mmCIF file of C-alpha atoms and ligand atoms in Angstrom:
data_model
loop_
_atom_site.group_PDB
_atom_site.id
_atom_site.type_symbol
_atom_site.label_atom_id
_atom_site.label_comp_id
_atom_site.label_asym_id
_atom_site.label_seq_id
_atom_site.Cartn_x
_atom_site.Cartn_y
_atom_site.Cartn_z
ATOM 1 C CA MET Q 1 50.944 101.385 67.398
ATOM 2 C CA PRO Q 2 53.449 104.266 67.730
ATOM 3 C CA GLU Q 3 54.143 104.773 70.897
ATOM 4 C CA ARG Q 4 54.974 108.499 70.911
ATOM 5 C CA LEU Q 5 52.203 111.020 70.138
ATOM 6 C CA LEU Q 6 52.970 112.643 67.005
ATOM 7 C CA VAL Q 7 50.820 115.935 66.435
ATOM 8 C CA VAL Q 8 50.878 117.457 61.904
ATOM 9 C CA VAL Q 9 49.183 120.973 62.783
ATOM 10 C CA LYS Q 10 47.236 122.261 59.435
ATOM 11 C CA SER Q 11 46.450 126.154 60.460
ATOM 12 C CA GLY Q 12 47.291 129.721 59.306
ATOM 13 C CA GLY Q 13 50.826 128.186 57.558
ATOM 14 C CA ALA Q 14 54.610 128.279 58.744
ATOM 15 C CA ALA Q 15 53.879 131.831 60.473
ATOM 16 C CA ALA Q 16 51.469 130.216 63.021
ATOM 17 C CA MET Q 17 53.806 127.344 63.704
ATOM 18 C CA PRO Q 18 55.820 128.830 66.782
ATOM 19 C CA GLU Q 19 53.079 129.752 68.477
ATOM 20 C CA TRP Q 20 51.154 126.701 67.837
ATOM 21 C CA ARG Q 21 54.542 124.660 69.121
ATOM 22 C CA ALA Q 22 55.178 126.619 71.848
ATOM 23 C CA ALA Q 23 51.434 126.501 72.949
ATOM 24 C CA PHE Q 24 51.455 122.424 72.843
ATOM 25 C CA ALA Q 25 55.336 122.107 74.593
ATOM 26 C CA ALA Q 26 53.773 124.004 77.628
ATOM 27 C CA ALA Q 27 50.095 121.766 77.424
ATOM 28 C CA LEU Q 28 51.561 118.704 76.084
ATOM 29 C CA PRO Q 29 55.488 118.274 75.780
ATOM 30 C CA GLU Q 30 55.154 114.494 75.654
ATOM 31 C CA ALA Q 31 54.024 114.977 72.007
ATOM 32 C CA GLU Q 32 55.942 116.309 69.067
ATOM 33 C CA VAL Q 33 54.662 118.942 67.144
ATOM 34 C CA ARG Q 34 55.436 119.145 62.771
ATOM 35 C CA MET Q 35 53.995 120.923 60.928
ATOM 36 C CA TRP Q 36 51.393 119.095 58.056
ATOM 37 C CA GLY Q 37 53.088 118.605 54.893
ATOM 38 C CA GLU Q 38 56.499 119.286 56.515
ATOM 39 C CA PRO Q 39 59.200 116.956 55.225
ATOM 40 C CA GLY Q 40 60.879 114.011 56.828
ATOM 41 C CA ILE Q 41 57.490 113.016 58.431
ATOM 42 C CA ASP Q 42 56.556 109.376 58.588
ATOM 43 C CA PRO Q 43 53.464 108.822 57.966
ATOM 44 C CA ALA Q 44 52.833 106.409 59.959
ATOM 45 C CA ALA Q 45 54.430 107.915 63.438
ATOM 46 C CA VAL Q 46 51.199 110.632 63.000
ATOM 47 C CA THR Q 47 49.218 110.077 65.986
ATOM 48 C CA HIS Q 48 47.297 113.312 66.034
ATOM 49 C CA ALA Q 49 46.138 115.571 63.258
ATOM 50 C CA LEU Q 50 44.734 119.130 64.321
ATOM 51 C CA VAL Q 51 43.669 120.834 61.212
ATOM 52 C CA TRP Q 52 41.972 123.338 59.534
ATOM 53 C CA GLU Q 53 40.923 122.452 55.373
ATOM 54 C CA PRO Q 54 42.837 119.260 55.572
ATOM 55 C CA ASP Q 55 44.247 118.862 51.459
ATOM 56 C CA ALA Q 56 42.342 115.946 50.391
ATOM 57 C CA GLY Q 57 43.931 112.529 50.672
ATOM 58 C CA VAL Q 58 46.841 113.629 53.375
ATOM 59 C CA LEU Q 59 44.514 112.194 56.524
ATOM 60 C CA ALA Q 60 44.081 109.173 54.910
ATOM 61 C CA SER Q 61 47.817 108.597 54.681
ATOM 62 C CA PHE Q 62 48.367 108.193 58.157
ATOM 63 C CA PRO Q 63 47.352 104.979 59.070
ATOM 64 C CA ASN Q 64 48.078 104.840 62.714
ATOM 65 C CA LEU Q 65 45.675 107.985 63.190
ATOM 66 C CA ARG Q 66 43.649 108.253 66.251
ATOM 67 C CA LEU Q 67 42.041 111.779 66.575
ATOM 68 C CA VAL Q 68 41.217 114.331 63.982
ATOM 69 C CA ILE Q 69 40.495 118.079 65.478
ATOM 70 C CA SER Q 70 39.433 120.913 64.156
ATOM 71 C CA THR Q 71 40.933 124.352 64.742
ATOM 72 C CA GLY Q 72 37.338 125.657 64.284
ATOM 73 C CA ALA Q 73 33.789 124.208 65.508
ATOM 74 C CA GLY Q 74 33.356 123.287 62.175
ATOM 75 C CA VAL Q 75 33.823 119.899 61.115
ATOM 76 C CA ASP Q 76 32.654 120.571 57.251
ATOM 77 C CA HIS Q 77 36.175 121.397 56.492
ATOM 78 C CA VAL Q 78 37.543 118.423 57.238
ATOM 79 C CA LEU Q 79 34.543 116.386 55.389
ATOM 80 C CA ALA Q 80 35.106 118.016 52.553
ATOM 81 C CA ASP Q 81 37.954 115.214 51.577
ATOM 82 C CA ALA Q 82 36.401 112.454 50.244
ATOM 83 C CA ASP Q 83 38.772 110.058 51.833
ATOM 84 C CA TYR Q 84 38.569 111.194 55.173
ATOM 85 C CA PRO Q 85 39.532 108.190 56.917
ATOM 86 C CA ARG Q 86 35.919 107.864 58.880
ATOM 87 C CA HIS Q 87 36.635 105.335 61.515
ATOM 88 C CA VAL Q 88 39.054 107.676 63.377
ATOM 89 C CA PRO Q 89 36.859 110.041 65.468
ATOM 90 C CA LEU Q 90 36.928 113.856 64.213
ATOM 91 C CA ALA Q 91 36.283 116.261 67.120
ATOM 92 C CA ARG Q 92 35.077 119.840 67.159
ATOM 93 C CA MET Q 93 36.777 122.798 68.878
ATOM 94 C CA ILE Q 94 34.462 124.466 70.961
ATOM 95 C CA LEU Q 95 35.854 126.340 73.780
ATOM 96 C CA PRO Q 96 33.709 128.721 76.056
ATOM 97 C CA GLN Q 97 35.667 131.767 74.591
ATOM 98 C CA THR Q 98 34.422 130.381 71.271
ATOM 99 C CA ARG Q 99 30.678 131.260 72.590
ATOM 100 C CA GLU Q 100 31.165 134.371 74.388
ATOM 101 C CA GLY Q 101 33.167 135.665 71.174
ATOM 102 C CA MET Q 102 30.595 134.800 69.156
ATOM 103 C CA ALA Q 103 27.753 135.655 71.385
ATOM 104 C CA GLU Q 104 29.557 138.699 71.667
ATOM 105 C CA PHE Q 105 30.261 138.926 68.121
ATOM 106 C CA VAL Q 106 26.244 138.132 66.947
ATOM 107 C CA GLY Q 107 24.481 140.995 69.758
ATOM 108 C CA MET Q 108 27.106 143.436 68.698
ATOM 109 C CA SER Q 109 25.970 142.695 64.653
ATOM 110 C CA ALA Q 110 21.937 142.754 65.866
ATOM 111 C CA LEU Q 111 22.554 146.071 67.161
ATOM 112 C CA MET Q 112 24.215 147.487 64.385
ATOM 113 C CA LEU Q 113 21.823 145.935 62.048
ATOM 114 C CA MET Q 114 19.069 147.417 63.537
ATOM 115 C CA ARG Q 115 20.941 151.190 63.923
ATOM 116 C CA ASP Q 116 21.482 151.114 60.100
ATOM 117 C CA MET Q 117 25.230 151.592 60.688
ATOM 118 C CA ARG Q 118 25.716 150.349 56.961
ATOM 119 C CA THR Q 119 24.027 153.486 56.024
ATOM 120 C CA ILE Q 120 25.840 156.070 58.746
ATOM 121 C CA ALA Q 121 29.282 154.235 57.530
ATOM 122 C CA ARG Q 122 28.386 155.139 54.003
ATOM 123 C CA GLN Q 123 27.267 158.657 54.779
ATOM 124 C CA GLN Q 124 30.842 158.975 56.604
ATOM 125 C CA ALA Q 125 32.568 157.625 53.466
ATOM 126 C CA GLU Q 126 30.716 161.017 51.879
ATOM 127 C CA ARG Q 127 30.351 163.428 54.187
ATOM 128 C CA HIS Q 128 26.785 163.628 54.537
ATOM 129 C CA TRP Q 129 25.296 164.290 57.949
ATOM 130 C CA ARG Q 130 21.899 162.913 57.970
ATOM 131 C CA ILE Q 131 20.351 161.614 61.217
ATOM 132 C CA PRO Q 132 18.242 158.596 60.985
ATOM 133 C CA PRO Q 133 14.739 159.451 61.597
ATOM 134 C CA ASP Q 134 13.492 156.887 63.186
ATOM 135 C CA MET Q 135 15.543 155.623 67.084
ATOM 136 C CA PRO Q 136 14.650 151.263 67.006
ATOM 137 C CA LEU Q 137 14.733 149.739 70.246
ATOM 138 C CA ALA Q 138 15.793 145.882 70.562
ATOM 139 C CA ARG Q 139 12.882 145.518 72.826
ATOM 140 C CA LEU Q 140 10.961 146.007 69.583
ATOM 141 C CA THR Q 141 13.055 144.397 67.580
ATOM 142 C CA ARG Q 142 12.731 140.630 66.612
ATOM 143 C CA VAL Q 143 15.927 138.672 65.861
ATOM 144 C CA GLY Q 144 15.746 134.941 64.883
ATOM 145 C CA VAL Q 145 18.812 132.878 65.476
ATOM 146 C CA LEU Q 146 18.566 129.927 63.137
ATOM 147 C CA GLY Q 147 20.517 126.454 65.029
ATOM 148 C CA LEU Q 148 20.951 126.160 68.278
ATOM 149 C CA GLY Q 149 23.500 124.044 68.926
ATOM 150 C CA ALA Q 150 26.117 124.458 71.001
ATOM 151 C CA LEU Q 151 26.919 128.792 69.274
ATOM 152 C CA GLY Q 152 23.513 129.252 69.024
ATOM 153 C CA LEU Q 153 21.950 128.896 72.063
ATOM 154 C CA HIS Q 154 24.482 130.738 73.617
ATOM 155 C CA ALA Q 155 24.276 133.240 71.344
ATOM 156 C CA ALA Q 156 20.397 133.237 71.376
ATOM 157 C CA ARG Q 157 20.471 133.894 75.113
ATOM 158 C CA TYR Q 158 23.219 136.943 75.255
ATOM 159 C CA LEU Q 159 20.484 138.736 72.425
ATOM 160 C CA ALA Q 160 17.908 138.138 75.112
ATOM 161 C CA THR Q 161 20.206 139.388 77.837
ATOM 162 C CA LEU Q 162 20.256 142.416 75.277
ATOM 163 C CA GLY Q 163 16.455 142.604 75.160
ATOM 164 C CA PHE Q 164 15.845 141.430 71.846
ATOM 165 C CA GLN Q 165 12.560 139.985 71.262
ATOM 166 C CA THR Q 166 14.564 136.729 70.723
ATOM 167 C CA SER Q 167 13.342 133.268 68.654
ATOM 168 C CA GLY Q 168 15.481 130.015 67.595
ATOM 169 C CA TRP Q 169 14.871 127.410 65.324
ATOM 170 C CA SER Q 170 16.860 124.037 65.355
ATOM 171 C CA ARG Q 171 16.492 120.311 63.708
ATOM 172 C CA SER Q 172 15.073 119.134 66.654
ATOM 173 C CA PRO Q 173 13.292 121.110 69.484
ATOM 174 C CA LYS Q 174 14.876 122.788 72.344
ATOM 175 C CA THR Q 175 13.822 124.777 75.350
ATOM 176 C CA ILE Q 176 15.668 128.262 76.320
ATOM 177 C CA ALA Q 177 14.380 130.307 79.241
ATOM 178 C CA GLY Q 178 13.879 134.024 77.510
ATOM 179 C CA VAL Q 179 13.734 132.851 74.270
ATOM 180 C CA THR Q 180 10.619 131.297 72.347
ATOM 181 C CA THR Q 181 11.600 128.171 69.724
ATOM 182 C CA SER Q 182 10.375 126.610 67.131
ATOM 183 C CA HIS Q 183 11.552 123.323 65.321
ATOM 184 C CA GLY Q 184 11.557 121.317 62.139
ATOM 185 C CA MET Q 185 10.914 122.228 58.110
ATOM 186 C CA ALA Q 186 7.581 122.674 59.327
ATOM 187 C CA GLN Q 187 7.585 125.535 61.214
ATOM 188 C CA LEU Q 188 10.591 126.972 59.605
ATOM 189 C CA PRO Q 189 8.124 129.446 57.359
ATOM 190 C CA ALA Q 190 5.909 131.054 60.491
ATOM 191 C CA PHE Q 191 9.652 131.397 61.772
ATOM 192 C CA LEU Q 192 11.473 133.142 59.420
ATOM 193 C CA ALA Q 193 8.001 135.350 58.959
ATOM 194 C CA GLU Q 194 9.126 136.850 62.674
ATOM 195 C CA CYS Q 195 12.450 137.524 62.044
ATOM 196 C CA ASP Q 196 13.226 141.277 61.408
ATOM 197 C CA ILE Q 197 17.027 140.190 61.508
ATOM 198 C CA LEU Q 198 17.655 136.521 60.841
ATOM 199 C CA VAL Q 199 21.390 135.091 62.357
ATOM 200 C CA ASN Q 200 22.726 132.194 61.062
ATOM 201 C CA LEU Q 201 24.273 129.646 62.765
ATOM 202 C CA LEU Q 202 23.356 126.404 61.565
ATOM 203 C CA PRO Q 203 26.190 123.576 61.131
ATOM 204 C CA GLN Q 204 26.962 122.604 56.995
ATOM 205 C CA THR Q 205 25.230 119.415 56.520
ATOM 206 C CA ALA Q 206 23.801 118.380 53.630
ATOM 207 C CA ASP Q 207 20.679 118.931 54.968
ATOM 208 C CA THR Q 208 21.392 122.807 55.594
ATOM 209 C CA VAL Q 209 23.611 123.641 52.291
ATOM 210 C CA GLY Q 210 21.152 126.020 50.450
ATOM 211 C CA LEU Q 211 18.651 126.256 53.085
ATOM 212 C CA LEU Q 212 18.734 130.453 52.466
ATOM 213 C CA ASP Q 213 17.299 130.408 49.270
ATOM 214 C CA ARG Q 214 15.272 133.262 47.464
ATOM 215 C CA ALA Q 215 11.778 131.623 48.310
ATOM 216 C CA ARG Q 216 12.948 131.364 51.853
ATOM 217 C CA LEU Q 217 14.807 134.332 52.656
ATOM 218 C CA SER Q 218 11.547 136.152 50.342
ATOM 219 C CA LEU Q 219 9.623 135.198 53.578
ATOM 220 C CA LEU Q 220 11.702 137.352 55.855
ATOM 221 C CA PRO Q 221 9.684 140.657 56.166
ATOM 222 C CA GLN Q 222 9.983 143.978 54.393
ATOM 223 C CA GLY Q 223 13.192 145.114 54.931
ATOM 224 C CA ALA Q 224 15.445 143.276 56.829
ATOM 225 C CA SER Q 225 18.364 142.178 57.752
ATOM 226 C CA VAL Q 226 20.687 138.918 57.635
ATOM 227 C CA LEU Q 227 23.832 138.255 59.890
ATOM 228 C CA ASN Q 228 25.303 135.040 58.704
ATOM 229 C CA VAL Q 229 27.641 133.512 60.744
ATOM 230 C CA GLY Q 230 27.265 130.027 60.024
ATOM 231 C CA ARG Q 231 28.959 128.654 56.223
ATOM 232 C CA ALA Q 232 28.668 130.949 53.097
ATOM 233 C CA ALA Q 233 26.831 127.078 51.136
ATOM 234 C CA HIS Q 234 23.910 127.818 53.721
ATOM 235 C CA VAL Q 235 23.059 130.691 52.014
ATOM 236 C CA VAL Q 236 22.456 131.111 47.732
ATOM 237 C CA THR Q 237 24.219 134.444 47.623
ATOM 238 C CA ALA Q 238 22.690 135.487 44.102
ATOM 239 C CA ASP Q 239 19.409 135.363 45.576
ATOM 240 C CA LEU Q 240 20.554 137.347 49.174
ATOM 241 C CA LEU Q 241 21.951 139.769 45.932
ATOM 242 C CA ALA Q 242 18.936 139.774 44.436
ATOM 243 C CA LEU Q 243 16.869 140.571 47.970
ATOM 244 C CA LEU Q 244 19.135 143.084 48.822
ATOM 245 C CA ASP Q 245 18.741 144.928 45.473
ATOM 246 C CA ALA Q 246 15.069 144.543 45.151
ATOM 247 C CA GLY Q 247 14.591 146.098 48.882
ATOM 248 C CA HIS Q 248 13.473 143.335 50.321
ATOM 249 C CA LEU Q 249 15.936 142.939 52.209
ATOM 250 C CA SER Q 250 17.768 145.668 54.136
ATOM 251 C CA THR Q 251 21.166 144.773 54.891
ATOM 252 C CA ALA Q 252 22.993 141.394 55.398
ATOM 253 C CA MET Q 253 26.403 141.431 57.158
ATOM 254 C CA LEU Q 254 28.986 138.424 56.486
ATOM 255 C CA ASP Q 255 31.392 136.276 58.284
ATOM 256 C CA VAL Q 256 31.860 133.496 55.571
ATOM 257 C CA PHE Q 257 32.479 133.509 52.171
ATOM 258 C CA ASP Q 258 32.362 130.565 49.424
ATOM 259 C CA THR Q 259 35.980 131.343 48.703
ATOM 260 C CA GLU Q 260 37.570 133.126 51.541
ATOM 261 C CA PRO Q 261 39.971 135.192 51.881
ATOM 262 C CA LEU Q 262 36.977 137.187 49.667
ATOM 263 C CA PRO Q 263 38.553 137.470 46.280
ATOM 264 C CA LYS Q 264 39.349 141.015 45.741
ATOM 265 C CA ASP Q 265 36.760 141.090 41.902
ATOM 266 C CA SER Q 266 33.458 140.535 44.476
ATOM 267 C CA PRO Q 267 30.584 142.659 44.250
ATOM 268 C CA LEU Q 268 30.154 141.583 47.682
ATOM 269 C CA TRP Q 269 33.642 144.291 48.885
ATOM 270 C CA ASP Q 270 31.616 147.244 47.720
ATOM 271 C CA HIS Q 271 27.615 146.554 47.543
ATOM 272 C CA PRO Q 272 25.848 149.060 49.881
ATOM 273 C CA ARG Q 273 23.992 147.157 51.763
ATOM 274 C CA VAL Q 274 27.134 144.491 52.658
ATOM 275 C CA VAL Q 275 28.854 144.350 55.332
ATOM 276 C CA VAL Q 276 31.813 142.018 54.599
ATOM 277 C CA THR Q 277 33.601 140.775 57.898
ATOM 278 C CA PRO Q 278 36.421 138.099 57.483
ATOM 279 C CA HIS Q 279 35.668 135.433 59.227
ATOM 280 C CA CYS Q 280 36.392 137.021 62.708
ATOM 281 C CA ALA Q 281 33.245 136.459 64.907
ATOM 282 C CA SER Q 282 34.953 133.983 66.848
ATOM 283 C CA THR Q 283 38.372 132.797 66.908
ATOM 284 C CA PRO Q 284 40.043 132.201 70.189
ATOM 285 C CA SER Q 285 43.844 132.516 70.813
ATOM 286 C CA ARG Q 286 46.380 129.540 68.996
ATOM 287 C CA THR Q 287 47.173 129.055 72.563
ATOM 288 C CA ASP Q 288 43.667 128.865 73.791
ATOM 289 C CA ARG Q 289 42.742 126.067 70.675
ATOM 290 C CA ALA Q 290 46.366 123.990 71.723
ATOM 291 C CA HIS Q 291 45.464 124.057 75.244
ATOM 292 C CA ARG Q 292 41.915 122.512 74.334
ATOM 293 C CA ALA Q 293 43.794 119.863 71.461
ATOM 294 C CA ALA Q 294 45.365 118.577 74.201
ATOM 295 C CA THR Q 295 42.724 118.200 76.472
ATOM 296 C CA LEU Q 296 41.288 116.174 74.132
ATOM 297 C CA ILE Q 297 43.910 114.865 73.245
ATOM 298 C CA ARG Q 298 44.946 113.296 76.686
ATOM 299 C CA LEU Q 299 40.979 112.476 77.179
ATOM 300 C CA ALA Q 300 41.150 110.289 73.903
ATOM 301 C CA GLU Q 301 44.456 108.315 74.624
ATOM 302 C CA ALA Q 302 43.146 107.922 78.244
ATOM 303 C CA GLY Q 303 40.488 105.672 76.324
ATOM 304 C CA GLU Q 304 37.459 108.627 78.324
ATOM 305 C CA PRO Q 305 34.187 110.410 76.180
ATOM 306 C CA VAL Q 306 35.631 112.848 73.894
ATOM 307 C CA PRO Q 307 33.598 115.734 73.963
ATOM 308 C CA ASP Q 308 32.544 117.113 70.692
ATOM 309 C CA LEU Q 309 32.897 114.647 68.549
ATOM 310 C CA TYR Q 310 31.421 114.230 64.964
ATOM 311 C CA GLU Q 311 28.289 112.253 64.227
ATOM 312 C CA ALA Q 312 28.182 111.276 60.847
ATOM 313 C CA ALA Q 313 24.198 110.576 62.124
ATOM 314 C CA ARG Q 314 23.795 114.263 61.948
ATOM 315 C CA GLY Q 315 26.238 115.128 60.003
ATOM 316 C CA TYR Q 316 28.281 117.876 62.679
HETATM 317 C C1 LIG Z 1 34.944 128.567 62.275
HETATM 318 O O1 LIG Z 1 34.182 129.469 61.346
HETATM 319 C C2 LIG Z 1 34.967 127.416 62.969
HETATM 320 O O2 LIG Z 1 34.287 126.651 62.081
HETATM 321 O O3 LIG Z 1 35.255 127.361 64.092
#
């Protein structure tokens, strides 16, 4: 086993390395930090990896890997590597800032959807002055959060403090003050039927891929909107577009896409009922994430429990 800590980083490419290195130099000075794919790295010397979308097979080539850390809250992009070494613990990156940033993004988006800001932005582009006929209010608007994990729970609470009628759905039962909760597949249709705005914050697992297909999205009330800050794979994009075009759904705000960056020729870019945001809902600074990674590495090295570890049985 290597004596020295060697952390390889794959996130943000070469341009991001100075920031990662500087942050690790402060947070974990005993570690050597190398960029993923840098020439001259001895695979046997690599002890830790901090990654976003690691190239398939590479993690398996590090025989002394002790911990893999995702640079984001999700780990689906790591598990997409069929050769991922399953005996190595895999940690999700969830900071207080991740929860706060997500809750604020969700709150902002819910308010924007409620006030139909997509239409107002389009009117501006057309120099068209039109006052919306109605003024909706949060206390009269039902927002449902799919997924009540670390991020969904916080977002639901925040929505409730903004005054929305807030509900939440999760795999297993949860109790949250000020939020109506339901759980399990049997309760999903009733949950969807009561959402003027649906917020997706599920983790991507074998059970959740394709969950929001035409049949389920059709259960949303006429004129409902969708905010996807989970993963693109949860939503069948063609079904979503069909329901937007048919006028059943009002607007979709999408922060996550099957291919990122979103290809220039995607119809989503200029769809009149879609708001595209560049996977920016909640990404804490590299410095903060390096400090968190250092904390997780220290805990693992000390043989202490590491928080936010991936659990194969639940899929995230
Ligand atoms: C980003 O989507 C993340 O997983 O944090």
